[in-house]
Amino acid sequence: MISFFKALNPLNILWLAVILFISRIGFILVSQDKTTFAFAEPVARLLISPGNFLNPGSTGTNILLAGIVVFAQALLLNHLVNHHNLLGKPTFLPALMYITLSGLFTPFLVLSPPLLCNFLIIWMLFKLFSFYKSNDAKSAAFDLGMMIAIGTIIYLPFIYFFLALCVALIIFRPLNWREILAGVVGYVTIFFFLAVYYYMNESLGQFYSIWLPLGTKFPDSINIHYYSFLVLVPVVVILSLCFVKLQQNFFKSYVQIRKSFQLLFVVFLIASLSFYVKTPFNLNHFLLCAVPCSVFFSYYFLYAKNKWFYESLYLLLLISIIYFQFNKF
């Protein structure tokens, strides 16, 4: 299967749809509960009055909508990777890996704010990677600041992706405080108008309270069912093999590619560690890790030598996702 997706064949789009369907049809059949979708954080409650289209009711409808979103994001991510030549050759592996990882846990299968924020992460990466060849990044930094603010309105932990903007400016360009300031101004612009709207609705106190979760202490432990750790075993193995492969080829790559993977690693760390801001804790937060992880996985599978090993490893990952996700313990 991996070998088939290594080529940039338009027929792979159909196979992506098949894999997306297979990885979700079981949950649609066994789940009887209704699901709801909280579109926005409390910061946007005065702006948005969720209607029935945001709360589809049936799990099947919710998963169908989430599947459409995942499919679109997979194609966008694949275009991003090929456009910036991150893997050295055109391929459909990023789309395959994203669809696979987006089905890792049951909470990943339904609409959620982190899933929508992945659109913003992909859009941000398009602009961040362009810093390397840009003569002036102030306008792009301003746009990115606004994008991060919009992401914060949808999902509060997204605020920490402002660190990704700062790191990108340091990695790709000579340090210029004006460019960082442009990002800050872009971020503040959105919340300035939002604060004015809250003030006009005599709800300024609510606007202040939305920032209180940022003071949450980092948890000492995370309560996750044991089978969730089991499904992560192939994920950890593939990720470890990817970092080994990256280390072997790191200095053989172009400077822009090396810097891009450094930024992806920073994005992965930010997405992984910002979960504590959102209480109560939900596994769907880690959907934010799917974008950088998909690129890392693609790099390993594209350059792995032993076909029987990497094909078996991917098959193990896919089977474990289906088994542990669709069986109740």
mmCIF file of C-alpha atoms in Angstrom:
data_model
loop_
_atom_site.group_PDB
_atom_site.id
_atom_site.type_symbol
_atom_site.label_atom_id
_atom_site.label_comp_id
_atom_site.label_asym_id
_atom_site.label_seq_id
_atom_site.Cartn_x
_atom_site.Cartn_y
_atom_site.Cartn_z
ATOM 1 C CA MET A 1 0.000 0.000 0.000
ATOM 2 C CA ILE A 2 2.796 2.414 0.903
ATOM 3 C CA SER A 3 4.556 1.768 -2.407
ATOM 4 C CA PHE A 4 1.381 2.678 -4.280
ATOM 5 C CA PHE A 5 1.120 6.057 -2.557
ATOM 6 C CA LYS A 6 4.783 6.937 -3.089
ATOM 7 C CA ALA A 7 3.914 8.055 -6.619
ATOM 8 C CA LEU A 8 1.906 11.185 -7.353
ATOM 9 C CA ASN A 9 -0.854 9.324 -9.156
ATOM 10 C CA PRO A 10 -4.286 11.024 -9.426
ATOM 11 C CA LEU A 11 -5.926 7.633 -8.817
ATOM 12 C CA ASN A 12 -4.547 7.797 -5.286
ATOM 13 C CA ILE A 13 -7.277 10.313 -4.470
ATOM 14 C CA LEU A 14 -9.863 7.563 -4.891
ATOM 15 C CA TRP A 15 -7.853 5.195 -2.682
ATOM 16 C CA LEU A 16 -7.598 7.922 -0.058
ATOM 17 C CA ALA A 17 -11.387 8.152 -0.015
ATOM 18 C CA VAL A 18 -11.611 4.360 0.369
ATOM 19 C CA ILE A 19 -9.193 4.324 3.328
ATOM 20 C CA LEU A 20 -11.036 7.240 4.906
ATOM 21 C CA PHE A 21 -14.324 5.369 4.584
ATOM 22 C CA ILE A 22 -12.971 2.061 5.902
ATOM 23 C CA SER A 23 -11.397 3.683 8.952
ATOM 24 C CA ARG A 24 -14.704 5.298 9.955
ATOM 25 C CA ILE A 25 -17.553 3.059 8.845
ATOM 26 C CA GLY A 26 -17.146 0.724 11.810
ATOM 27 C CA PHE A 27 -17.597 3.500 14.350
ATOM 28 C CA ILE A 28 -20.682 4.757 12.525
ATOM 29 C CA LEU A 29 -22.256 1.302 12.741
ATOM 30 C CA VAL A 30 -21.514 0.604 16.407
ATOM 31 C CA SER A 31 -22.080 4.050 17.915
ATOM 32 C CA GLN A 32 -25.621 4.913 19.008
ATOM 33 C CA ASP A 33 -24.977 8.115 20.949
ATOM 34 C CA LYS A 34 -25.733 11.539 19.621
ATOM 35 C CA THR A 35 -22.870 13.959 19.353
ATOM 36 C CA THR A 36 -22.722 17.709 19.672
ATOM 37 C CA PHE A 37 -20.193 20.109 18.312
ATOM 38 C CA ALA A 38 -19.057 23.141 20.308
ATOM 39 C CA PHE A 39 -17.951 25.423 17.492
ATOM 40 C CA ALA A 40 -16.211 28.101 19.486
ATOM 41 C CA GLU A 41 -14.661 29.043 22.790
ATOM 42 C CA PRO A 42 -16.590 31.279 25.219
ATOM 43 C CA VAL A 43 -14.769 34.218 23.633
ATOM 44 C CA ALA A 44 -17.051 33.918 20.612
ATOM 45 C CA ARG A 45 -20.352 33.166 22.329
ATOM 46 C CA LEU A 46 -21.659 36.657 21.631
ATOM 47 C CA LEU A 47 -20.627 36.388 17.991
ATOM 48 C CA ILE A 48 -21.941 32.922 17.170
ATOM 49 C CA SER A 49 -25.242 31.311 18.048
ATOM 50 C CA PRO A 50 -24.722 27.673 17.085
ATOM 51 C CA GLY A 51 -27.575 26.296 15.031
ATOM 52 C CA ASN A 52 -28.606 22.811 14.108
ATOM 53 C CA PHE A 53 -26.035 22.641 11.329
ATOM 54 C CA LEU A 54 -23.312 22.920 13.944
ATOM 55 C CA ASN A 55 -24.911 20.206 16.070
ATOM 56 C CA PRO A 56 -25.775 17.519 13.525
ATOM 57 C CA GLY A 57 -27.224 15.255 16.215
ATOM 58 C CA SER A 58 -26.548 11.818 14.767
ATOM 59 C CA THR A 59 -23.049 10.433 15.046
ATOM 60 C CA GLY A 60 -23.145 9.303 11.433
ATOM 61 C CA THR A 61 -23.763 12.825 10.134
ATOM 62 C CA ASN A 62 -21.096 14.230 12.416
ATOM 63 C CA ILE A 63 -18.503 11.682 11.291
ATOM 64 C CA LEU A 64 -19.441 12.267 7.639
ATOM 65 C CA LEU A 65 -18.838 15.999 7.987
ATOM 66 C CA ALA A 66 -15.604 15.387 9.883
ATOM 67 C CA GLY A 67 -14.506 12.969 7.149
ATOM 68 C CA ILE A 68 -15.064 15.600 4.473
ATOM 69 C CA VAL A 69 -13.006 18.079 6.492
ATOM 70 C CA VAL A 70 -10.196 15.529 6.992
ATOM 71 C CA PHE A 71 -10.159 14.647 3.287
ATOM 72 C CA ALA A 72 -9.868 18.302 2.269
ATOM 73 C CA GLN A 73 -7.112 18.895 4.837
ATOM 74 C CA ALA A 74 -5.212 15.814 3.623
ATOM 75 C CA LEU A 75 -5.166 17.125 0.051
ATOM 76 C CA LEU A 76 -4.113 20.599 1.209
ATOM 77 C CA LEU A 77 -1.307 19.155 3.329
ATOM 78 C CA ASN A 78 -0.159 17.016 0.419
ATOM 79 C CA HIS A 79 -0.051 20.102 -1.797
ATOM 80 C CA LEU A 80 1.899 21.992 0.870
ATOM 81 C CA VAL A 81 4.566 19.284 1.154
ATOM 82 C CA ASN A 82 4.952 18.862 -2.606
ATOM 83 C CA HIS A 83 4.879 22.613 -3.292
ATOM 84 C CA HIS A 84 7.795 23.226 -0.932
ATOM 85 C CA ASN A 85 9.498 19.953 -1.919
ATOM 86 C CA LEU A 86 9.909 18.917 1.727
ATOM 87 C CA LEU A 87 10.341 15.241 0.879
ATOM 88 C CA GLY A 88 12.545 15.665 -2.196
ATOM 89 C CA LYS A 89 10.046 14.103 -4.614
ATOM 90 C CA PRO A 90 6.301 14.422 -5.311
ATOM 91 C CA THR A 91 4.210 11.875 -3.432
ATOM 92 C CA PHE A 92 0.786 11.178 -1.941
ATOM 93 C CA LEU A 93 2.178 9.867 1.340
ATOM 94 C CA PRO A 94 1.406 13.018 3.407
ATOM 95 C CA ALA A 95 -2.289 12.729 2.544
ATOM 96 C CA LEU A 96 -2.312 9.019 3.393
ATOM 97 C CA MET A 97 -0.547 9.585 6.710
ATOM 98 C CA TYR A 98 -2.868 12.450 7.660
ATOM 99 C CA ILE A 99 -6.002 10.403 6.975
ATOM 100 C CA THR A 100 -4.523 7.517 8.983
ATOM 101 C CA LEU A 101 -3.482 9.620 11.982
ATOM 102 C CA SER A 102 -6.760 11.542 12.012
ATOM 103 C CA GLY A 103 -8.478 8.259 12.874
ATOM 104 C CA LEU A 104 -6.135 7.302 15.699
ATOM 105 C CA PHE A 105 -8.655 7.792 18.529
ATOM 106 C CA THR A 106 -12.440 7.839 18.631
ATOM 107 C CA PRO A 107 -12.603 11.561 19.620
ATOM 108 C CA PHE A 108 -10.673 12.301 16.406
ATOM 109 C CA LEU A 109 -13.557 11.018 14.274
ATOM 110 C CA VAL A 110 -16.074 13.768 15.003
ATOM 111 C CA LEU A 111 -16.123 17.478 14.369
ATOM 112 C CA SER A 112 -14.131 19.436 16.935
ATOM 113 C CA PRO A 113 -12.398 22.821 17.239
ATOM 114 C CA PRO A 114 -8.892 21.260 16.984
ATOM 115 C CA LEU A 115 -9.904 19.612 13.711
ATOM 116 C CA LEU A 116 -10.967 22.961 12.254
ATOM 117 C CA CYS A 117 -7.765 24.558 13.544
ATOM 118 C CA ASN A 118 -5.747 22.169 11.370
ATOM 119 C CA PHE A 119 -6.897 24.246 8.390
ATOM 120 C CA LEU A 120 -5.201 27.224 10.035
ATOM 121 C CA ILE A 121 -2.035 25.228 10.794
ATOM 122 C CA ILE A 122 -1.699 24.180 7.138
ATOM 123 C CA TRP A 123 -2.381 27.749 5.986
ATOM 124 C CA MET A 124 0.169 29.059 8.486
ATOM 125 C CA LEU A 125 2.815 26.614 7.246
ATOM 126 C CA PHE A 126 2.342 27.847 3.682
ATOM 127 C CA LYS A 127 3.223 31.355 4.859
ATOM 128 C CA LEU A 128 5.913 30.320 7.361
ATOM 129 C CA PHE A 129 7.838 28.254 4.816
ATOM 130 C CA SER A 130 7.760 31.225 2.425
ATOM 131 C CA PHE A 131 9.786 33.290 4.914
ATOM 132 C CA TYR A 132 13.002 31.726 3.605
ATOM 133 C CA LYS A 133 12.797 33.469 0.225
ATOM 134 C CA SER A 134 10.954 36.579 1.390
ATOM 135 C CA ASN A 135 12.636 39.984 1.408
ATOM 136 C CA ASP A 136 10.147 41.501 3.845
ATOM 137 C CA ALA A 137 8.045 39.346 6.169
ATOM 138 C CA LYS A 138 6.188 42.077 8.059
ATOM 139 C CA SER A 139 2.955 41.798 6.074
ATOM 140 C CA ALA A 140 3.019 38.000 6.260
ATOM 141 C CA ALA A 141 3.714 38.159 10.006
ATOM 142 C CA PHE A 142 0.750 40.509 10.441
ATOM 143 C CA ASP A 143 -1.496 38.066 8.556
ATOM 144 C CA LEU A 144 -0.192 35.166 10.644
ATOM 145 C CA GLY A 145 -0.910 37.064 13.847
ATOM 146 C CA MET A 146 -4.523 37.502 12.725
ATOM 147 C CA MET A 147 -4.757 33.805 11.811
ATOM 148 C CA ILE A 148 -3.503 32.792 15.257
ATOM 149 C CA ALA A 149 -6.072 35.106 16.839
ATOM 150 C CA ILE A 150 -8.857 33.481 14.814
ATOM 151 C CA GLY A 151 -7.559 30.073 15.897
ATOM 152 C CA THR A 152 -7.618 31.245 19.518
ATOM 153 C CA ILE A 153 -11.278 32.218 19.147
ATOM 154 C CA ILE A 154 -12.045 28.717 17.879
ATOM 155 C CA TYR A 155 -9.777 26.864 20.343
ATOM 156 C CA LEU A 156 -7.968 28.686 23.161
ATOM 157 C CA PRO A 157 -4.737 26.557 23.266
ATOM 158 C CA PHE A 158 -4.072 27.726 19.699
ATOM 159 C CA ILE A 159 -2.713 30.926 21.245
ATOM 160 C CA TYR A 160 0.600 29.146 21.840
ATOM 161 C CA PHE A 161 1.143 28.827 18.096
ATOM 162 C CA PHE A 162 2.330 32.404 18.278
ATOM 163 C CA LEU A 163 5.581 30.806 19.484
ATOM 164 C CA ALA A 164 5.759 29.005 16.127
ATOM 165 C CA LEU A 165 5.614 32.366 14.362
ATOM 166 C CA CYS A 166 8.436 33.748 16.499
ATOM 167 C CA VAL A 167 10.565 30.634 16.016
ATOM 168 C CA ALA A 168 9.980 30.703 12.248
ATOM 169 C CA LEU A 169 11.130 34.317 12.064
ATOM 170 C CA ILE A 170 14.289 33.340 13.965
ATOM 171 C CA ILE A 171 14.970 30.186 11.912
ATOM 172 C CA PHE A 172 14.268 31.494 8.420
ATOM 173 C CA ARG A 173 15.310 35.143 8.692
ATOM 174 C CA PRO A 174 17.757 37.468 10.426
ATOM 175 C CA LEU A 175 16.193 38.555 13.705
ATOM 176 C CA ASN A 176 14.094 41.674 13.170
ATOM 177 C CA TRP A 177 11.956 42.952 16.033
ATOM 178 C CA ARG A 178 9.694 44.821 13.595
ATOM 179 C CA GLU A 179 8.534 41.549 12.031
ATOM 180 C CA ILE A 180 7.732 40.048 15.423
ATOM 181 C CA LEU A 181 5.928 43.264 16.365
ATOM 182 C CA ALA A 182 3.888 43.017 13.150
ATOM 183 C CA GLY A 183 2.689 39.578 14.270
ATOM 184 C CA VAL A 184 1.754 40.955 17.689
ATOM 185 C CA VAL A 185 -0.174 43.831 16.082
ATOM 186 C CA GLY A 186 -2.024 41.401 13.818
ATOM 187 C CA TYR A 187 -3.020 39.279 16.809
ATOM 188 C CA VAL A 188 -4.080 42.244 18.935
ATOM 189 C CA THR A 189 -6.099 43.737 16.058
ATOM 190 C CA ILE A 190 -8.602 40.861 16.075
ATOM 191 C CA PHE A 191 -9.041 40.923 19.845
ATOM 192 C CA PHE A 192 -9.239 44.703 19.949
ATOM 193 C CA PHE A 193 -12.344 44.682 17.770
ATOM 194 C CA LEU A 194 -13.649 41.689 19.714
ATOM 195 C CA ALA A 195 -13.170 43.574 23.001
ATOM 196 C CA VAL A 196 -15.042 46.548 21.546
ATOM 197 C CA TYR A 197 -17.911 44.243 20.600
ATOM 198 C CA TYR A 198 -17.999 42.797 24.116
ATOM 199 C CA TYR A 199 -17.926 46.323 25.561
ATOM 200 C CA MET A 200 -20.842 47.435 23.404
ATOM 201 C CA ASN A 201 -22.785 44.422 24.669
ATOM 202 C CA GLU A 202 -21.878 45.269 28.294
ATOM 203 C CA SER A 203 -20.016 41.963 28.681
ATOM 204 C CA LEU A 204 -16.462 43.163 29.096
ATOM 205 C CA GLY A 205 -16.086 41.069 32.257
ATOM 206 C CA GLN A 206 -16.631 37.923 30.197
ATOM 207 C CA PHE A 207 -13.911 39.050 27.822
ATOM 208 C CA TYR A 208 -11.424 39.212 30.690
ATOM 209 C CA SER A 209 -12.427 35.794 32.028
ATOM 210 C CA ILE A 210 -11.644 33.935 28.800
ATOM 211 C CA TRP A 211 -7.918 34.308 29.502
ATOM 212 C CA LEU A 212 -8.051 32.665 32.930
ATOM 213 C CA PRO A 213 -7.315 29.111 31.617
ATOM 214 C CA LEU A 214 -3.888 30.352 30.478
ATOM 215 C CA GLY A 215 -2.888 30.314 34.150
ATOM 216 C CA THR A 216 -3.675 26.606 34.507
ATOM 217 C CA LYS A 217 -0.765 24.647 35.982
ATOM 218 C CA PHE A 218 0.833 21.906 33.930
ATOM 219 C CA PRO A 219 -0.693 18.578 35.128
ATOM 220 C CA ASP A 220 1.380 16.012 36.963
ATOM 221 C CA SER A 221 -0.330 13.117 35.183
ATOM 222 C CA ILE A 222 -2.821 12.387 32.404
ATOM 223 C CA ASN A 223 -5.544 9.785 32.791
ATOM 224 C CA ILE A 224 -5.782 7.850 29.525
ATOM 225 C CA HIS A 225 -7.140 4.320 29.208
ATOM 226 C CA TYR A 226 -4.416 1.702 28.835
ATOM 227 C CA TYR A 227 -5.481 0.644 25.340
ATOM 228 C CA SER A 228 -4.811 4.210 24.164
ATOM 229 C CA PHE A 229 -1.154 3.626 25.001
ATOM 230 C CA LEU A 230 -1.212 0.362 23.042
ATOM 231 C CA VAL A 231 -2.425 2.044 19.873
ATOM 232 C CA LEU A 232 0.393 4.559 20.278
ATOM 233 C CA VAL A 233 3.070 1.849 20.156
ATOM 234 C CA PRO A 234 3.344 1.747 16.326
ATOM 235 C CA VAL A 235 3.078 5.547 16.276
ATOM 236 C CA VAL A 236 6.061 5.921 18.614
ATOM 237 C CA VAL A 237 8.036 3.313 16.644
ATOM 238 C CA ILE A 238 7.433 5.053 13.302
ATOM 239 C CA LEU A 239 8.177 8.477 14.770
ATOM 240 C CA SER A 240 11.442 7.207 16.288
ATOM 241 C CA LEU A 241 12.505 5.621 12.993
ATOM 242 C CA CYS A 242 11.670 8.874 11.225
ATOM 243 C CA PHE A 243 13.923 10.907 13.527
ATOM 244 C CA VAL A 244 16.733 8.399 12.997
ATOM 245 C CA LYS A 245 16.301 8.691 9.216
ATOM 246 C CA LEU A 246 16.169 12.482 9.439
ATOM 247 C CA GLN A 247 19.347 12.543 11.508
ATOM 248 C CA GLN A 248 21.128 10.395 8.920
ATOM 249 C CA ASN A 249 20.120 12.640 6.007
ATOM 250 C CA PHE A 250 19.955 15.980 7.827
ATOM 251 C CA PHE A 251 23.129 17.570 6.481
ATOM 252 C CA LYS A 252 22.560 16.091 3.011
ATOM 253 C CA SER A 253 19.411 18.177 2.585
ATOM 254 C CA TYR A 254 19.082 21.750 1.392
ATOM 255 C CA VAL A 255 19.204 24.465 4.034
ATOM 256 C CA GLN A 256 15.556 25.370 3.469
ATOM 257 C CA ILE A 257 14.468 21.753 3.986
ATOM 258 C CA ARG A 258 16.465 21.461 7.206
ATOM 259 C CA LYS A 259 14.942 24.651 8.552
ATOM 260 C CA SER A 260 11.452 23.524 7.528
ATOM 261 C CA PHE A 261 11.757 20.270 9.461
ATOM 262 C CA GLN A 262 13.078 22.156 12.470
ATOM 263 C CA LEU A 263 9.960 24.331 12.358
ATOM 264 C CA LEU A 264 7.711 21.274 12.000
ATOM 265 C CA PHE A 265 9.305 19.802 15.113
ATOM 266 C CA VAL A 266 8.606 23.037 17.013
ATOM 267 C CA VAL A 267 4.976 22.952 15.824
ATOM 268 C CA PHE A 268 4.748 19.348 17.022
ATOM 269 C CA LEU A 269 6.066 20.293 20.482
ATOM 270 C CA ILE A 270 3.710 23.266 20.787
ATOM 271 C CA ALA A 271 0.711 21.166 19.767
ATOM 272 C CA SER A 272 1.706 18.377 22.170
ATOM 273 C CA LEU A 273 2.349 20.498 25.248
ATOM 274 C CA SER A 274 -0.480 23.029 25.029
ATOM 275 C CA PHE A 275 -3.182 20.482 25.945
ATOM 276 C CA TYR A 276 -3.286 21.501 29.624
ATOM 277 C CA VAL A 277 -4.889 24.880 28.862
ATOM 278 C CA LYS A 278 -8.163 23.276 27.827
ATOM 279 C CA THR A 279 -10.098 21.712 30.699
ATOM 280 C CA PRO A 280 -11.515 19.152 30.924
ATOM 281 C CA PHE A 281 -8.793 17.313 29.030
ATOM 282 C CA ASN A 282 -9.896 15.692 25.761
ATOM 283 C CA LEU A 283 -7.877 13.503 23.408
ATOM 284 C CA ASN A 284 -9.114 15.438 20.381
ATOM 285 C CA HIS A 285 -6.597 18.163 21.279
ATOM 286 C CA PHE A 286 -3.835 15.998 19.836
ATOM 287 C CA LEU A 287 -5.360 16.322 16.373
ATOM 288 C CA LEU A 288 -3.169 19.437 16.239
ATOM 289 C CA CYS A 289 -0.166 17.070 16.128
ATOM 290 C CA ALA A 290 -1.476 15.276 13.037
ATOM 291 C CA VAL A 291 -0.096 17.808 10.538
ATOM 292 C CA PRO A 292 3.610 17.712 11.544
ATOM 293 C CA CYS A 293 3.444 13.985 12.372
ATOM 294 C CA SER A 294 2.067 13.235 8.909
ATOM 295 C CA VAL A 295 5.083 14.893 7.306
ATOM 296 C CA PHE A 296 7.476 13.018 9.607
ATOM 297 C CA PHE A 297 5.783 9.686 8.875
ATOM 298 C CA SER A 298 5.867 10.417 5.144
ATOM 299 C CA TYR A 299 9.594 11.090 5.269
ATOM 300 C CA TYR A 300 10.294 7.728 6.885
ATOM 301 C CA PHE A 301 8.060 5.690 4.589
ATOM 302 C CA LEU A 302 9.395 7.432 1.488
ATOM 303 C CA TYR A 303 13.055 6.668 2.267
ATOM 304 C CA ALA A 304 12.727 3.375 4.160
ATOM 305 C CA LYS A 305 14.586 0.545 2.419
ATOM 306 C CA ASN A 306 13.040 -2.702 3.653
ATOM 307 C CA LYS A 307 9.691 -2.903 1.898
ATOM 308 C CA TRP A 308 8.351 -5.839 3.903
ATOM 309 C CA PHE A 309 9.163 -4.015 7.147
ATOM 310 C CA TYR A 310 7.607 -0.620 6.430
ATOM 311 C CA GLU A 311 4.569 -2.150 4.731
ATOM 312 C CA SER A 312 4.030 -4.418 7.744
ATOM 313 C CA LEU A 313 4.552 -1.484 10.105
ATOM 314 C CA TYR A 314 1.914 0.624 8.380
ATOM 315 C CA LEU A 315 -0.479 -2.328 8.237
ATOM 316 C CA LEU A 316 0.046 -2.855 11.977
ATOM 317 C CA LEU A 317 -0.754 0.813 12.607
ATOM 318 C CA LEU A 318 -3.925 0.663 10.516
ATOM 319 C CA ILE A 319 -5.129 -2.578 12.087
ATOM 320 C CA SER A 320 -4.437 -1.325 15.607
ATOM 321 C CA ILE A 321 -6.414 1.848 14.923
ATOM 322 C CA ILE A 322 -9.410 -0.118 13.690
ATOM 323 C CA TYR A 323 -9.233 -2.741 16.450
ATOM 324 C CA PHE A 324 -8.684 -0.521 19.476
ATOM 325 C CA GLN A 325 -11.011 2.187 18.233
ATOM 326 C CA PHE A 326 -13.996 0.017 17.487
ATOM 327 C CA ASN A 327 -13.781 -2.303 20.512
ATOM 328 C CA LYS A 328 -15.027 -1.224 23.934
ATOM 329 C CA PHE A 329 -13.039 -2.401 26.953
#
